[in-house]
Amino acid sequence: MRRSGIITILLPCLMLTIQIIVFFVSAGHISIPKAWAFFGVTFVYLIVSNIILYRFNPELLNQRLKRRREGSKSWDEVLMRVNNLVVLLVVPAIAGLDIGRFHWSSLSIHYATASFMLYFSGSVLINWAMIVNPYFEPTVRIQKNRGHQVITTGPYKFVRHPGYLGGILWTLSIPLIIGSLFTFIPVAIYVLLTIIRTFLEDRTLNKELNGYSEYAKRVKYKLFPRSGRS
């Protein structure tokens, strides 16, 4: 594994640490069991996810953190970074202020238990997509230097953008697990930006990636099955 691959493994743990710090500084105290449950499960998930990806698609680890990605769309560079900042800083800040400091809202533990299904569904989709798709990079580009091809296996049999769908499900689970209704505000921003990214990426792939338009005719749904406009 190259240096970029090692950094790709360590970076999510660093981001999780930042989320934890932002959350508990915003909350003003650390005695919030549901938050610790969420962060603890997320830490385990990151470890397991990296082990799985290293086992089944190690080259993707090396590719995902390359600084120079020729052909990346400028609009996606912006949307990706804004989305990352929303999840990294805004979501934990609002959640901490809500349930730790000001108590604007409160959800029972029953919501947390049920919402872990969303969490794990999103996690499985993201990892499944990364296992089968060697071109699963952070930003949109046609990877001509790597012989970019349409991926039709795994979750791509059912929706055209399973990684985005997994990210939406995973992020929607956060307010429910932690117990903060107000956290749905930044989460809604994340979801909206992800839907915009999906639309723009799909349009790009239709225009620039050989075979994608034929694939799109077979797999009709961009994100959500049973929704013709997804």
PDB file of C-alpha atoms in Angstrom:
ATOM      1  CA  MET A   1       0.000   0.000   0.000  1.00  0.00           C
ATOM      2  CA  ARG A   2       1.265   3.446  -0.939  1.00  0.00           C
ATOM      3  CA  ARG A   3       1.479   6.437   1.393  1.00  0.00           C
ATOM      4  CA  SER A   4      -1.783   7.853  -0.010  1.00  0.00           C
ATOM      5  CA  GLY A   5      -3.579   4.635   0.893  1.00  0.00           C
ATOM      6  CA  ILE A   6      -2.322   4.746   4.478  1.00  0.00           C
ATOM      7  CA  ILE A   7      -3.486   8.359   4.814  1.00  0.00           C
ATOM      8  CA  THR A   8      -6.868   7.360   3.380  1.00  0.00           C
ATOM      9  CA  ILE A   9      -7.233   4.888   6.242  1.00  0.00           C
ATOM     10  CA  LEU A  10      -6.159   7.364   8.937  1.00  0.00           C
ATOM     11  CA  LEU A  11      -8.083  10.400   7.660  1.00  0.00           C
ATOM     12  CA  PRO A  12     -11.599   9.161   8.615  1.00  0.00           C
ATOM     13  CA  CYS A  13     -10.380   8.527  12.176  1.00  0.00           C
ATOM     14  CA  LEU A  14      -9.032  12.080  12.313  1.00  0.00           C
ATOM     15  CA  MET A  15     -12.355  13.401  11.009  1.00  0.00           C
ATOM     16  CA  LEU A  16     -14.230  11.382  13.630  1.00  0.00           C
ATOM     17  CA  THR A  17     -11.992  12.864  16.325  1.00  0.00           C
ATOM     18  CA  ILE A  18     -12.838  16.360  15.078  1.00  0.00           C
ATOM     19  CA  GLN A  19     -16.555  15.512  15.170  1.00  0.00           C
ATOM     20  CA  ILE A  20     -16.244  14.271  18.748  1.00  0.00           C
ATOM     21  CA  ILE A  21     -14.411  17.411  19.847  1.00  0.00           C
ATOM     22  CA  VAL A  22     -16.900  19.730  18.115  1.00  0.00           C
ATOM     23  CA  PHE A  23     -19.850  17.854  19.586  1.00  0.00           C
ATOM     24  CA  PHE A  24     -18.709  17.790  23.204  1.00  0.00           C
ATOM     25  CA  VAL A  25     -17.377  21.362  23.163  1.00  0.00           C
ATOM     26  CA  SER A  26     -20.781  22.445  21.837  1.00  0.00           C
ATOM     27  CA  ALA A  27     -22.576  20.271  24.394  1.00  0.00           C
ATOM     28  CA  GLY A  28     -20.560  21.601  27.323  1.00  0.00           C
ATOM     29  CA  HIS A  29     -20.212  18.208  29.007  1.00  0.00           C
ATOM     30  CA  ILE A  30     -19.414  14.604  28.086  1.00  0.00           C
ATOM     31  CA  SER A  31     -22.093  12.627  29.963  1.00  0.00           C
ATOM     32  CA  ILE A  32     -24.256  11.903  26.904  1.00  0.00           C
ATOM     33  CA  PRO A  33     -24.529   8.110  26.478  1.00  0.00           C
ATOM     34  CA  LYS A  34     -26.326   8.158  23.105  1.00  0.00           C
ATOM     35  CA  ALA A  35     -23.583  10.314  21.617  1.00  0.00           C
ATOM     36  CA  TRP A  36     -20.864   7.995  22.915  1.00  0.00           C
ATOM     37  CA  ALA A  37     -22.798   5.046  21.461  1.00  0.00           C
ATOM     38  CA  PHE A  38     -22.902   6.729  18.067  1.00  0.00           C
ATOM     39  CA  PHE A  39     -19.225   7.687  18.067  1.00  0.00           C
ATOM     40  CA  GLY A  40     -18.192   4.286  19.372  1.00  0.00           C
ATOM     41  CA  VAL A  41     -20.129   2.409  16.707  1.00  0.00           C
ATOM     42  CA  THR A  42     -18.758   4.779  14.075  1.00  0.00           C
ATOM     43  CA  PHE A  43     -15.179   4.106  15.184  1.00  0.00           C
ATOM     44  CA  VAL A  44     -15.751   0.345  14.896  1.00  0.00           C
ATOM     45  CA  TYR A  45     -17.398   0.854  11.513  1.00  0.00           C
ATOM     46  CA  LEU A  46     -14.393   2.810  10.215  1.00  0.00           C
ATOM     47  CA  ILE A  47     -11.986   0.075  11.286  1.00  0.00           C
ATOM     48  CA  VAL A  48     -14.106  -2.700   9.763  1.00  0.00           C
ATOM     49  CA  SER A  49     -14.710  -0.693   6.590  1.00  0.00           C
ATOM     50  CA  ASN A  50     -10.997  -0.125   6.023  1.00  0.00           C
ATOM     51  CA  ILE A  51     -10.204  -3.781   6.638  1.00  0.00           C
ATOM     52  CA  ILE A  52     -12.859  -4.817   4.106  1.00  0.00           C
ATOM     53  CA  LEU A  53     -11.688  -2.311   1.523  1.00  0.00           C
ATOM     54  CA  TYR A  54      -8.035  -3.262   2.029  1.00  0.00           C
ATOM     55  CA  ARG A  55      -8.999  -6.900   1.502  1.00  0.00           C
ATOM     56  CA  PHE A  56     -11.215  -6.491  -1.565  1.00  0.00           C
ATOM     57  CA  ASN A  57     -10.210  -3.236  -3.274  1.00  0.00           C
ATOM     58  CA  PRO A  58      -6.826  -1.983  -1.945  1.00  0.00           C
ATOM     59  CA  GLU A  59      -6.071   0.058  -5.065  1.00  0.00           C
ATOM     60  CA  LEU A  60      -9.061   2.273  -4.330  1.00  0.00           C
ATOM     61  CA  LEU A  61      -7.465   3.225  -1.009  1.00  0.00           C
ATOM     62  CA  ASN A  62      -4.419   4.445  -2.921  1.00  0.00           C
ATOM     63  CA  GLN A  63      -6.513   6.388  -5.436  1.00  0.00           C
ATOM     64  CA  ARG A  64      -8.988   8.185  -3.189  1.00  0.00           C
ATOM     65  CA  LEU A  65      -6.579  10.662  -1.589  1.00  0.00           C
ATOM     66  CA  LYS A  66      -4.518  11.655  -4.597  1.00  0.00           C
ATOM     67  CA  ARG A  67      -4.218  15.429  -4.664  1.00  0.00           C
ATOM     68  CA  ARG A  68      -4.129  15.651  -8.443  1.00  0.00           C
ATOM     69  CA  ARG A  69      -7.174  14.126 -10.057  1.00  0.00           C
ATOM     70  CA  GLU A  70      -7.081  15.276 -13.650  1.00  0.00           C
ATOM     71  CA  GLY A  71     -10.514  16.071 -15.041  1.00  0.00           C
ATOM     72  CA  SER A  72     -12.375  16.478 -11.727  1.00  0.00           C
ATOM     73  CA  LYS A  73     -15.419  18.684 -12.197  1.00  0.00           C
ATOM     74  CA  SER A  74     -15.057  22.037 -10.451  1.00  0.00           C
ATOM     75  CA  TRP A  75     -18.704  22.069  -9.367  1.00  0.00           C
ATOM     76  CA  ASP A  76     -18.210  18.737  -7.603  1.00  0.00           C
ATOM     77  CA  GLU A  77     -15.028  19.893  -5.879  1.00  0.00           C
ATOM     78  CA  VAL A  78     -17.141  22.657  -4.314  1.00  0.00           C
ATOM     79  CA  LEU A  79     -20.178  20.505  -3.463  1.00  0.00           C
ATOM     80  CA  MET A  80     -18.027  17.730  -2.008  1.00  0.00           C
ATOM     81  CA  ARG A  81     -16.160  20.107   0.293  1.00  0.00           C
ATOM     82  CA  VAL A  82     -19.318  21.868   1.463  1.00  0.00           C
ATOM     83  CA  ASN A  83     -20.959  18.515   2.201  1.00  0.00           C
ATOM     84  CA  ASN A  84     -17.902  17.348   4.122  1.00  0.00           C
ATOM     85  CA  LEU A  85     -17.891  20.513   6.224  1.00  0.00           C
ATOM     86  CA  VAL A  86     -21.594  20.125   6.996  1.00  0.00           C
ATOM     87  CA  VAL A  87     -21.078  16.594   8.333  1.00  0.00           C
ATOM     88  CA  LEU A  88     -17.727  17.318   9.968  1.00  0.00           C
ATOM     89  CA  LEU A  89     -18.600  20.560  11.768  1.00  0.00           C
ATOM     90  CA  VAL A  90     -22.200  21.734  11.469  1.00  0.00           C
ATOM     91  CA  VAL A  91     -23.971  18.459  12.285  1.00  0.00           C
ATOM     92  CA  PRO A  92     -22.028  17.749  15.526  1.00  0.00           C
ATOM     93  CA  ALA A  93     -22.159  21.423  16.546  1.00  0.00           C
ATOM     94  CA  ILE A  94     -25.947  21.651  16.245  1.00  0.00           C
ATOM     95  CA  ALA A  95     -26.418  18.247  17.875  1.00  0.00           C
ATOM     96  CA  GLY A  96     -24.194  19.222  20.795  1.00  0.00           C
ATOM     97  CA  LEU A  97     -25.879  22.572  21.314  1.00  0.00           C
ATOM     98  CA  ASP A  98     -29.300  20.916  21.172  1.00  0.00           C
ATOM     99  CA  ILE A  99     -29.063  17.896  23.446  1.00  0.00           C
ATOM    100  CA  GLY A 100     -26.111  18.935  25.585  1.00  0.00           C
ATOM    101  CA  ARG A 101     -26.429  22.632  26.265  1.00  0.00           C
ATOM    102  CA  PHE A 102     -29.830  24.132  25.406  1.00  0.00           C
ATOM    103  CA  HIS A 103     -32.113  21.054  25.243  1.00  0.00           C
ATOM    104  CA  TRP A 104     -34.151  22.387  22.334  1.00  0.00           C
ATOM    105  CA  SER A 105     -35.464  18.896  21.576  1.00  0.00           C
ATOM    106  CA  SER A 106     -35.275  15.332  22.807  1.00  0.00           C
ATOM    107  CA  LEU A 107     -35.949  11.960  21.208  1.00  0.00           C
ATOM    108  CA  SER A 108     -36.383   8.765  23.174  1.00  0.00           C
ATOM    109  CA  ILE A 109     -33.970   5.847  23.069  1.00  0.00           C
ATOM    110  CA  HIS A 110     -36.478   3.954  20.907  1.00  0.00           C
ATOM    111  CA  TYR A 111     -35.635   6.212  17.981  1.00  0.00           C
ATOM    112  CA  ALA A 112     -31.955   5.447  18.431  1.00  0.00           C
ATOM    113  CA  THR A 113     -32.544   1.704  18.405  1.00  0.00           C
ATOM    114  CA  ALA A 114     -34.628   1.772  15.229  1.00  0.00           C
ATOM    115  CA  SER A 115     -32.401   4.266  13.437  1.00  0.00           C
ATOM    116  CA  PHE A 116     -29.365   2.000  13.692  1.00  0.00           C
ATOM    117  CA  MET A 117     -31.065   0.083  10.870  1.00  0.00           C
ATOM    118  CA  LEU A 118     -30.659   3.215   8.730  1.00  0.00           C
ATOM    119  CA  TYR A 119     -27.075   3.518   9.919  1.00  0.00           C
ATOM    120  CA  PHE A 120     -26.112  -0.036   9.014  1.00  0.00           C
ATOM    121  CA  SER A 121     -28.064   0.005   5.742  1.00  0.00           C
ATOM    122  CA  GLY A 122     -26.186   3.111   4.661  1.00  0.00           C
ATOM    123  CA  SER A 123     -22.865   1.652   5.790  1.00  0.00           C
ATOM    124  CA  VAL A 124     -23.410  -1.589   3.888  1.00  0.00           C
ATOM    125  CA  LEU A 125     -24.388   0.253   0.703  1.00  0.00           C
ATOM    126  CA  ILE A 126     -21.329   2.513   0.821  1.00  0.00           C
ATOM    127  CA  ASN A 127     -18.919  -0.355   1.404  1.00  0.00           C
ATOM    128  CA  TRP A 128     -20.589  -2.625  -1.134  1.00  0.00           C
ATOM    129  CA  ALA A 129     -20.307   0.114  -3.758  1.00  0.00           C
ATOM    130  CA  MET A 130     -16.637   0.723  -2.917  1.00  0.00           C
ATOM    131  CA  ILE A 131     -15.828  -2.988  -3.115  1.00  0.00           C
ATOM    132  CA  VAL A 132     -17.233  -3.456  -6.620  1.00  0.00           C
ATOM    133  CA  ASN A 133     -16.364  -0.030  -8.057  1.00  0.00           C
ATOM    134  CA  PRO A 134     -12.630   0.641  -8.562  1.00  0.00           C
ATOM    135  CA  TYR A 135     -13.514   4.148  -9.814  1.00  0.00           C
ATOM    136  CA  PHE A 136     -15.260   5.218  -6.575  1.00  0.00           C
ATOM    137  CA  GLU A 137     -13.355   8.471  -6.074  1.00  0.00           C
ATOM    138  CA  PRO A 138     -14.370  11.487  -3.945  1.00  0.00           C
ATOM    139  CA  THR A 139     -15.097  13.727  -6.941  1.00  0.00           C
ATOM    140  CA  VAL A 140     -16.665  13.289 -10.363  1.00  0.00           C
ATOM    141  CA  ARG A 141     -14.321  12.727 -13.279  1.00  0.00           C
ATOM    142  CA  ILE A 142     -13.981  10.397 -16.220  1.00  0.00           C
ATOM    143  CA  GLN A 143     -10.912   8.352 -15.306  1.00  0.00           C
ATOM    144  CA  LYS A 144      -9.538   7.820 -18.795  1.00  0.00           C
ATOM    145  CA  ASN A 145      -6.072   7.098 -17.403  1.00  0.00           C
ATOM    146  CA  ARG A 146      -7.518   4.078 -15.581  1.00  0.00           C
ATOM    147  CA  GLY A 147      -9.767   2.735 -18.337  1.00  0.00           C
ATOM    148  CA  HIS A 148     -12.975   3.980 -16.742  1.00  0.00           C
ATOM    149  CA  GLN A 149     -15.909   1.634 -17.396  1.00  0.00           C
ATOM    150  CA  VAL A 150     -19.534   1.440 -16.332  1.00  0.00           C
ATOM    151  CA  ILE A 151     -20.018  -0.689 -13.197  1.00  0.00           C
ATOM    152  CA  THR A 152     -23.149  -2.836 -13.334  1.00  0.00           C
ATOM    153  CA  THR A 153     -22.567  -5.349 -10.520  1.00  0.00           C
ATOM    154  CA  GLY A 154     -23.360  -5.303  -6.807  1.00  0.00           C
ATOM    155  CA  PRO A 155     -25.680  -2.481  -5.712  1.00  0.00           C
ATOM    156  CA  TYR A 156     -25.333  -0.896  -9.162  1.00  0.00           C
ATOM    157  CA  LYS A 157     -27.812  -3.501 -10.371  1.00  0.00           C
ATOM    158  CA  PHE A 158     -30.529  -1.666  -8.451  1.00  0.00           C
ATOM    159  CA  VAL A 159     -29.625   2.043  -8.344  1.00  0.00           C
ATOM    160  CA  ARG A 160     -27.106   4.053 -10.328  1.00  0.00           C
ATOM    161  CA  HIS A 161     -25.610   5.902  -7.354  1.00  0.00           C
ATOM    162  CA  PRO A 162     -25.649   3.560  -4.327  1.00  0.00           C
ATOM    163  CA  GLY A 163     -22.788   5.419  -2.628  1.00  0.00           C
ATOM    164  CA  TYR A 164     -24.821   8.605  -2.458  1.00  0.00           C
ATOM    165  CA  LEU A 165     -27.869   6.684  -1.266  1.00  0.00           C
ATOM    166  CA  GLY A 166     -25.784   5.067   1.465  1.00  0.00           C
ATOM    167  CA  GLY A 167     -24.462   8.463   2.530  1.00  0.00           C
ATOM    168  CA  ILE A 168     -27.986   9.856   2.769  1.00  0.00           C
ATOM    169  CA  LEU A 169     -29.226   6.932   4.880  1.00  0.00           C
ATOM    170  CA  TRP A 170     -26.171   7.101   7.141  1.00  0.00           C
ATOM    171  CA  THR A 171     -26.508  10.845   7.701  1.00  0.00           C
ATOM    172  CA  LEU A 172     -30.263  10.654   8.320  1.00  0.00           C
ATOM    173  CA  SER A 173     -29.590   8.220  11.149  1.00  0.00           C
ATOM    174  CA  ILE A 174     -27.441  10.702  13.117  1.00  0.00           C
ATOM    175  CA  PRO A 175     -30.208  12.945  14.572  1.00  0.00           C
ATOM    176  CA  LEU A 176     -32.286   9.894  15.485  1.00  0.00           C
ATOM    177  CA  ILE A 177     -29.446   8.058  17.217  1.00  0.00           C
ATOM    178  CA  ILE A 178     -28.200  11.095  19.119  1.00  0.00           C
ATOM    179  CA  GLY A 179     -31.750  12.319  19.811  1.00  0.00           C
ATOM    180  CA  SER A 180     -31.729  15.803  18.278  1.00  0.00           C
ATOM    181  CA  LEU A 181     -34.533  17.025  16.033  1.00  0.00           C
ATOM    182  CA  PHE A 182     -32.683  20.259  15.250  1.00  0.00           C
ATOM    183  CA  THR A 183     -29.825  18.268  13.729  1.00  0.00           C
ATOM    184  CA  PHE A 184     -32.164  17.465  10.866  1.00  0.00           C
ATOM    185  CA  ILE A 185     -31.585  21.046   9.643  1.00  0.00           C
ATOM    186  CA  PRO A 186     -27.927  20.550   8.596  1.00  0.00           C
ATOM    187  CA  VAL A 187     -28.717  16.963   7.610  1.00  0.00           C
ATOM    188  CA  ALA A 188     -31.388  18.289   5.211  1.00  0.00           C
ATOM    189  CA  ILE A 189     -28.742  20.559   3.678  1.00  0.00           C
ATOM    190  CA  TYR A 190     -26.465  17.548   3.225  1.00  0.00           C
ATOM    191  CA  VAL A 191     -29.245  15.527   1.601  1.00  0.00           C
ATOM    192  CA  LEU A 192     -30.169  18.376  -0.758  1.00  0.00           C
ATOM    193  CA  LEU A 193     -26.556  18.874  -1.838  1.00  0.00           C
ATOM    194  CA  THR A 194     -26.166  15.118  -2.349  1.00  0.00           C
ATOM    195  CA  ILE A 195     -29.248  15.015  -4.570  1.00  0.00           C
ATOM    196  CA  ILE A 196     -27.811  17.902  -6.604  1.00  0.00           C
ATOM    197  CA  ARG A 197     -24.482  16.057  -6.884  1.00  0.00           C
ATOM    198  CA  THR A 198     -26.318  12.929  -8.010  1.00  0.00           C
ATOM    199  CA  PHE A 199     -28.188  14.796 -10.741  1.00  0.00           C
ATOM    200  CA  LEU A 200     -25.053  16.558 -12.030  1.00  0.00           C
ATOM    201  CA  GLU A 201     -22.904  13.416 -11.882  1.00  0.00           C
ATOM    202  CA  ASP A 202     -25.526  11.372 -13.678  1.00  0.00           C
ATOM    203  CA  ARG A 203     -25.761  13.988 -16.422  1.00  0.00           C
ATOM    204  CA  THR A 204     -21.962  14.025 -16.746  1.00  0.00           C
ATOM    205  CA  LEU A 205     -21.717  10.246 -16.991  1.00  0.00           C
ATOM    206  CA  ASN A 206     -24.496  10.141 -19.584  1.00  0.00           C
ATOM    207  CA  LYS A 207     -22.581  12.592 -21.755  1.00  0.00           C
ATOM    208  CA  GLU A 208     -18.996  11.474 -21.230  1.00  0.00           C
ATOM    209  CA  LEU A 209     -18.782   7.813 -20.177  1.00  0.00           C
ATOM    210  CA  ASN A 210     -19.167   5.211 -22.901  1.00  0.00           C
ATOM    211  CA  GLY A 211     -22.005   2.785 -22.224  1.00  0.00           C
ATOM    212  CA  TYR A 212     -23.553   4.748 -19.368  1.00  0.00           C
ATOM    213  CA  SER A 213     -26.645   5.875 -21.287  1.00  0.00           C
ATOM    214  CA  GLU A 214     -27.439   2.231 -22.132  1.00  0.00           C
ATOM    215  CA  TYR A 215     -26.904   1.275 -18.481  1.00  0.00           C
ATOM    216  CA  ALA A 216     -29.228   4.095 -17.384  1.00  0.00           C
ATOM    217  CA  LYS A 217     -31.968   2.656 -19.559  1.00  0.00           C
ATOM    218  CA  ARG A 218     -31.692  -0.697 -17.764  1.00  0.00           C
ATOM    219  CA  VAL A 219     -31.322   0.698 -14.238  1.00  0.00           C
ATOM    220  CA  LYS A 220     -33.927   3.425 -14.124  1.00  0.00           C
ATOM    221  CA  TYR A 221     -33.355   4.834 -10.656  1.00  0.00           C
ATOM    222  CA  LYS A 222     -30.578   7.228  -9.704  1.00  0.00           C
ATOM    223  CA  LEU A 223     -31.094   6.997  -5.933  1.00  0.00           C
ATOM    224  CA  PHE A 224     -34.415   5.721  -4.667  1.00  0.00           C
ATOM    225  CA  PRO A 225     -36.115   2.705  -6.254  1.00  0.00           C
ATOM    226  CA  ARG A 226     -39.814   3.186  -7.077  1.00  0.00           C
ATOM    227  CA  SER A 227     -39.294   6.889  -7.678  1.00  0.00           C
ATOM    228  CA  GLY A 228     -39.039   7.701 -11.332  1.00  0.00           C
ATOM    229  CA  ARG A 229     -37.425  11.075 -10.706  1.00  0.00           C
ATOM    230  CA  SER A 230     -34.760   9.845  -8.332  1.00  0.00           C
TER     231      SER A 230
END
